[in-house]
Short mmCIF file of C-alpha atoms in Angstrom, two decimals:
data_model
loop_
_atom_site.label_atom_id
_atom_site.label_comp_id
_atom_site.label_asym_id
_atom_site.label_seq_id
_atom_site.Cartn_x
_atom_site.Cartn_y
_atom_site.Cartn_z
CA GLN A 253 80.95 118.05 101.67
CA GLN A 254 77.96 116.59 103.44
CA GLN A 255 78.56 113.01 102.38
CA VAL A 256 79.65 110.18 104.58
CA LYS A 257 81.14 107.34 102.56
CA GLN A 258 80.84 103.86 104.03
CA SER A 259 82.47 100.59 103.02
CA PRO A 260 82.15 97.74 102.43
CA GLN A 261 78.57 97.44 101.26
CA SER A 262 78.39 93.91 102.59
CA LEU A 263 80.59 91.76 104.77
CA ILE A 264 80.65 88.07 105.65
CA VAL A 265 82.63 87.01 108.72
CA GLN A 266 83.06 83.71 110.48
CA LYS A 267 81.89 83.39 114.06
CA GLY A 268 84.62 84.60 116.38
CA GLY A 269 86.22 86.75 113.72
CA ILE A 270 86.69 90.51 113.58
CA SER A 271 84.29 92.64 111.54
CA ILE A 272 85.62 95.98 110.32
CA ILE A 273 83.50 98.70 108.73
CA ASN A 274 84.97 101.96 107.50
CA CYS A 275 83.60 105.44 107.03
CA ALA A 276 85.05 108.67 105.67
CA TYR A 277 83.73 112.20 105.84
CA GLU A 278 84.65 115.53 104.27
CA ASN A 279 83.11 118.21 106.46
CA THR A 280 85.60 119.06 109.22
CA ALA A 281 82.79 120.74 111.16
CA PHE A 282 81.38 117.33 112.08
CA ASP A 283 82.13 116.59 115.73
CA TYR A 284 79.99 113.60 116.62
CA PHE A 285 80.18 110.19 114.99
CA PRO A 286 77.66 107.52 116.01
CA TRP A 287 77.20 104.01 114.73
CA TYR A 288 73.72 102.55 114.42
CA GLN A 289 72.71 98.91 114.17
CA GLN A 290 69.56 97.95 112.27
CA PHE A 291 67.90 94.53 112.24
CA PRO A 292 65.36 93.64 109.50
CA GLY A 293 62.00 95.19 110.18
CA LYS A 294 63.37 97.39 112.97
CA GLY A 295 64.52 100.95 113.20
CA PRO A 296 68.20 101.79 113.69
CA ALA A 297 69.47 101.67 117.27
CA LEU A 298 72.48 103.55 118.62
CA LEU A 299 75.39 101.20 119.16
CA ILE A 300 78.34 103.38 120.07
CA ALA A 301 79.51 106.93 119.35
CA ILE A 302 82.72 108.96 119.45
CA ARG A 303 83.86 112.56 119.43
CA PRO A 304 87.05 113.70 117.66
CA ASP A 305 88.88 114.49 120.90
CA VAL A 306 89.63 110.78 121.37
CA SER A 307 91.11 108.29 118.93
CA GLU A 308 89.37 105.20 120.22
CA LYS A 309 86.30 104.22 122.19
CA LYS A 310 85.47 100.71 123.32
CA GLU A 311 82.20 99.29 124.61
CA GLY A 312 82.24 95.56 125.11
CA ARG A 313 83.06 93.88 121.79
CA PHE A 314 82.52 97.10 119.83
CA THR A 315 85.30 99.62 119.22
CA ILE A 316 85.38 102.83 117.22
CA SER A 317 88.73 103.96 115.89
CA PHE A 318 88.93 107.60 114.83
CA ASN A 319 91.55 109.26 112.63
CA LYS A 320 90.92 112.99 112.63
CA SER A 321 93.66 113.89 110.18
CA ALA A 322 92.45 111.36 107.64
CA LYS A 323 88.81 112.18 108.35
CA GLN A 324 88.06 108.51 108.77
CA PHE A 325 86.52 106.34 111.45
CA SER A 326 85.81 102.67 111.69
CA LEU A 327 83.82 100.16 113.69
CA HIS A 328 85.48 96.98 114.87
CA ILE A 329 83.37 94.11 116.16
CA MET A 330 85.52 91.64 118.03
CA ASP A 331 84.54 88.00 118.45
CA SER A 332 81.69 88.48 115.97
CA GLN A 333 78.57 86.44 116.70
CA PRO A 334 75.65 85.35 114.49
CA GLY A 335 73.45 87.70 116.55
CA ASP A 336 75.55 90.60 115.24
CA SER A 337 74.19 89.95 111.75
CA ALA A 338 72.52 93.24 110.86
CA THR A 339 73.01 96.39 108.83
CA TYR A 340 75.37 98.93 110.34
CA PHE A 341 75.25 102.63 109.58
CA CYS A 342 77.86 105.22 110.44
CA ALA A 343 76.78 108.81 110.77
CA ALA A 344 78.22 112.25 111.34
CA SER A 345 76.75 115.29 112.97
CA ARG A 346 77.69 118.80 114.00
CA THR A 347 76.92 120.13 117.44
CA GLY A 348 73.71 122.14 117.52
CA THR A 349 72.32 120.91 114.22
CA TYR A 350 70.54 117.76 115.41
CA LYS A 351 71.12 116.56 111.84
CA TYR A 352 72.80 113.24 111.15
CA ILE A 353 74.33 112.44 107.79
CA PHE A 354 74.18 108.66 107.49
CA GLY A 355 76.42 106.41 105.44
CA THR A 356 74.88 103.98 103.00
CA GLY A 357 75.10 101.02 105.38
CA THR A 358 77.00 97.74 105.59
CA ARG A 359 75.13 94.48 105.69
CA LEU A 360 77.03 92.16 108.00
CA LYS A 361 76.50 88.43 108.06
CA VAL A 362 78.25 86.34 110.68
CA LEU A 363 78.38 82.67 109.85
CA ALA A 364 77.86 80.18 112.66
CA GLU B 18 59.93 102.16 128.76
CA ALA B 19 57.87 101.89 125.59
CA GLY B 20 59.65 102.71 122.39
CA VAL B 21 58.62 104.86 119.46
CA VAL B 22 55.38 103.56 117.99
CA GLN B 23 54.55 103.88 114.32
CA SER B 24 51.54 102.83 112.31
CA PRO B 25 50.75 101.37 109.96
CA ARG B 26 53.77 99.11 109.58
CA TYR B 27 53.03 98.49 105.93
CA LYS B 28 51.02 100.40 103.37
CA ILE B 29 50.37 99.68 99.71
CA ILE B 30 48.66 102.34 97.62
CA GLU B 31 48.13 103.29 94.02
CA LYS B 32 50.04 106.28 92.70
CA LYS B 33 48.27 109.62 93.05
CA GLN B 34 46.50 108.41 96.20
CA PRO B 35 47.07 110.12 99.55
CA VAL B 36 48.72 108.35 102.48
CA ALA B 37 49.38 109.20 106.11
CA PHE B 38 51.78 107.82 108.68
CA TRP B 39 51.42 108.20 112.42
CA CYS B 40 54.09 108.34 115.10
CA ASN B 41 53.89 108.31 118.89
CA PRO B 42 57.27 109.22 120.40
CA ILE B 43 58.73 108.09 123.69
CA SER B 44 57.04 109.88 126.56
CA GLY B 45 58.88 113.06 127.49
CA HIS B 46 60.83 113.29 124.25
CA ASN B 47 60.37 116.84 122.99
CA THR B 48 62.28 116.34 119.75
CA LEU B 49 60.67 114.30 116.99
CA TYR B 50 62.15 113.43 113.61
CA TRP B 51 60.79 111.99 110.40
CA TYR B 52 63.28 110.20 108.18
CA LEU B 53 63.07 108.64 104.74
CA GLN B 54 65.02 105.43 104.19
CA ASN B 55 65.34 104.17 100.64
CA LEU B 56 66.32 100.56 100.04
CA GLY B 57 70.02 100.05 100.67
CA GLN B 58 70.50 103.58 101.96
CA GLY B 59 70.84 105.32 105.27
CA PRO B 60 68.03 107.42 106.73
CA GLU B 61 67.63 110.97 105.44
CA LEU B 62 66.02 113.61 107.60
CA LEU B 63 62.75 115.03 106.32
CA ILE B 64 61.66 117.19 109.24
CA ARG B 65 62.49 117.83 112.88
CA TYR B 66 60.10 119.11 115.55
CA GLU B 67 60.87 120.72 118.86
CA ASN B 68 57.60 120.27 120.73
CA GLU B 69 54.96 121.39 118.22
CA GLU B 70 57.29 123.61 116.17
CA ALA B 71 58.87 122.39 112.94
CA VAL B 72 62.40 123.74 113.37
CA ASP B 73 64.00 122.05 110.36
CA ASP B 74 61.89 121.17 107.32
CA SER B 75 64.45 122.08 104.71
CA GLN B 76 64.51 118.54 103.27
CA LEU B 77 60.74 118.07 103.17
CA PRO B 78 59.32 118.17 99.63
CA LYS B 79 56.60 120.61 100.45
CA ASP B 80 54.72 120.27 97.17
CA ARG B 81 53.40 116.87 98.21
CA PHE B 82 54.57 116.21 101.76
CA SER B 83 53.18 117.72 104.91
CA ALA B 84 53.57 117.01 108.59
CA GLU B 85 52.07 118.10 111.84
CA ARG B 86 52.68 117.57 115.51
CA LEU B 87 49.65 118.79 117.36
CA LYS B 88 50.08 119.34 121.10
CA GLY B 89 53.76 118.47 120.76
CA VAL B 90 53.30 114.72 121.16
CA ASP B 91 52.01 112.53 118.30
CA SER B 92 52.91 113.40 114.75
CA THR B 93 51.49 112.65 111.31
CA LEU B 94 53.35 112.69 108.02
CA LYS B 95 51.23 112.91 104.89
CA ILE B 96 51.93 112.48 101.20
CA GLN B 97 49.43 113.75 98.65
CA PRO B 98 49.54 112.66 95.93
CA ALA B 99 51.94 109.73 96.23
CA GLU B 100 54.35 108.97 93.39
CA LEU B 101 56.15 105.77 92.50
CA GLY B 102 59.41 107.19 93.78
CA ASP B 103 57.95 107.63 97.24
CA SER B 104 58.18 103.89 97.88
CA ALA B 105 60.49 103.65 100.89
CA VAL B 106 60.51 103.16 104.64
CA TYR B 107 59.43 106.17 106.66
CA LEU B 108 61.07 106.26 110.06
CA CYS B 109 60.08 108.30 113.07
CA ALA B 110 62.56 109.00 115.87
CA SER B 111 62.48 110.94 119.10
CA SER B 112 65.04 112.23 121.55
CA THR B 113 65.70 114.43 124.55
CA SER B 114 69.14 115.35 123.27
CA PRO B 115 70.81 115.42 119.84
CA TRP B 116 73.21 112.65 120.85
CA LYS B 117 70.86 109.70 121.02
CA GLN B 118 67.88 109.31 118.77
CA PHE B 119 65.44 106.47 119.34
CA PHE B 120 63.94 105.13 116.14
CA GLY B 121 60.61 103.45 115.59
CA PRO B 122 60.24 100.36 113.39
CA GLY B 123 59.15 102.41 110.41
CA THR B 124 56.33 102.27 107.88
CA ARG B 125 57.14 100.52 104.63
CA LEU B 126 55.30 102.29 101.80
CA THR B 127 54.81 100.69 98.41
CA VAL B 128 53.34 102.85 95.66
CA LEU B 129 52.02 100.90 92.68
#
């Protein structure tokens, strides 16, 4: 119930393409879903986050799509750039717990 | 503003030896977290501090792991004795709210 399943494990996209990473959760008590970006040798950094009261959130080239009934959410990176090459983690949390359950990560490589 | 500082960045030790990691959070961040990140996995919470109080240590293996946050600022995570399976990256994060955690670069531990 506490797991967050993330796919794919790795992803290769051409420059300018769309990168899509998917996550699924089981615990319906989760009400906060952030995405973190991690470059080699660095800690994860918050990229974008969504709450289940909206179905989509967009910040620049990054969009989260959220499907509450399916208990799934995804990250879309539009016009992917080589600088986006990193590992992306989805996470889920419940208000008041301060505890994030992270997915296993997706290693994205954007080819120039 | 300065980010979360961790030291050392890398540590190689023999099994059964003790090891300690140090974290200096962002100034003013009352909440401090220690995470364990195994290779190819997302971070897993070990312990969370609110000021100097450990408010969630349910995932900390207390037989060999210990942590402290004296004066509610810097924190130290210790392993004694280290085992081969402890090889991982140990991340420290801090925050002023549960919705955005700022991660340090981590300490990569290798136990031989």
